[in-house]
XYZ file of C-alpha atoms in Angstrom:
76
model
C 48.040 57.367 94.513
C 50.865 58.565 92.518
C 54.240 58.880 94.139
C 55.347 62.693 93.752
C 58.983 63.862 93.725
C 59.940 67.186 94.074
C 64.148 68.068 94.111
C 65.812 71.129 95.055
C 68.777 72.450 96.741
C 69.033 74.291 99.994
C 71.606 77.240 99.865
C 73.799 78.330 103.097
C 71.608 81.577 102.851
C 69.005 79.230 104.310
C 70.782 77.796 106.875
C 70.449 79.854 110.327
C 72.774 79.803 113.320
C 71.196 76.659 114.651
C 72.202 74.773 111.291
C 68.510 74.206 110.329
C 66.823 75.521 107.932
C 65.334 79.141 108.431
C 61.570 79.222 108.791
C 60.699 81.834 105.947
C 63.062 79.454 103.709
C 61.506 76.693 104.785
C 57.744 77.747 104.264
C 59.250 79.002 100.739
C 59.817 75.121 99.941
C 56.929 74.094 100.881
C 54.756 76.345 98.954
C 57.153 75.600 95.861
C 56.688 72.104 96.713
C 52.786 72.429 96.615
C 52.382 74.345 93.845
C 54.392 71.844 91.450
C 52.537 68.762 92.897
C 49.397 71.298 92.178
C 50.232 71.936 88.833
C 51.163 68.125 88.139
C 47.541 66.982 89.251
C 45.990 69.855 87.025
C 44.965 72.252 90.158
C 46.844 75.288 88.290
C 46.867 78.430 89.341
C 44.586 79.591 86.745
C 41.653 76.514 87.484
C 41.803 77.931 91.584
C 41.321 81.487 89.952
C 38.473 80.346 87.891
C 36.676 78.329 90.979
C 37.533 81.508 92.815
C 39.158 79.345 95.756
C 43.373 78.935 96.016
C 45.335 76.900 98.653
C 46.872 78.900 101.862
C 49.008 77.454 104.719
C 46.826 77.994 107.951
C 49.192 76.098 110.391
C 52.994 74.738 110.526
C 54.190 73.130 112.905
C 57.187 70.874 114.376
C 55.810 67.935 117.049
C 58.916 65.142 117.571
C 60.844 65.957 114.593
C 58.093 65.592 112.144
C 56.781 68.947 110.359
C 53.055 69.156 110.314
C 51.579 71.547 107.558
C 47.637 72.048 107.437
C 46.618 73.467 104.403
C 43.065 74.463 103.962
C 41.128 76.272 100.404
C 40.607 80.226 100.662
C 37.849 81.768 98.763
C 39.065 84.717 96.921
């Protein structure tokens, strides 16, 4: 498998009064995250539109530290 790399910057805006990031900001950089790995393996936007199916987060979660994301495919 290829190794994917995805940078970006978290702003203080993100950061809540715990000093983590917020929860809508993090989901945000996930979903950024996916959809540029998405778009680098050639599942664009356009090809989910056309198979009538597109990627949705059903389930985030944090167990020991680790954040668990389970992604499934939606029919549209």
């Amino acid at each position: 498998m290829k190794e994917f790399i995805y940078k970006f910057s978290i702003t203080n805006e993100a950061i809540d009064l715990n000093e983590h990031a917020n929860n809508a900001f993090y989901l945000k950089f996930m979903q950024d995250v996916a959809e540029a790995h998405s778009e680098q393996v050639g599942d664009t936007f356009e090809s989910q539109f056309i198979n009538g199916f597109t990627w949705v987060v059903r389930n985030s979660q944090t167990l020991r530290g680790l954040t668990y994301h389970k992604f499934i495919q939606k029919k549209l």
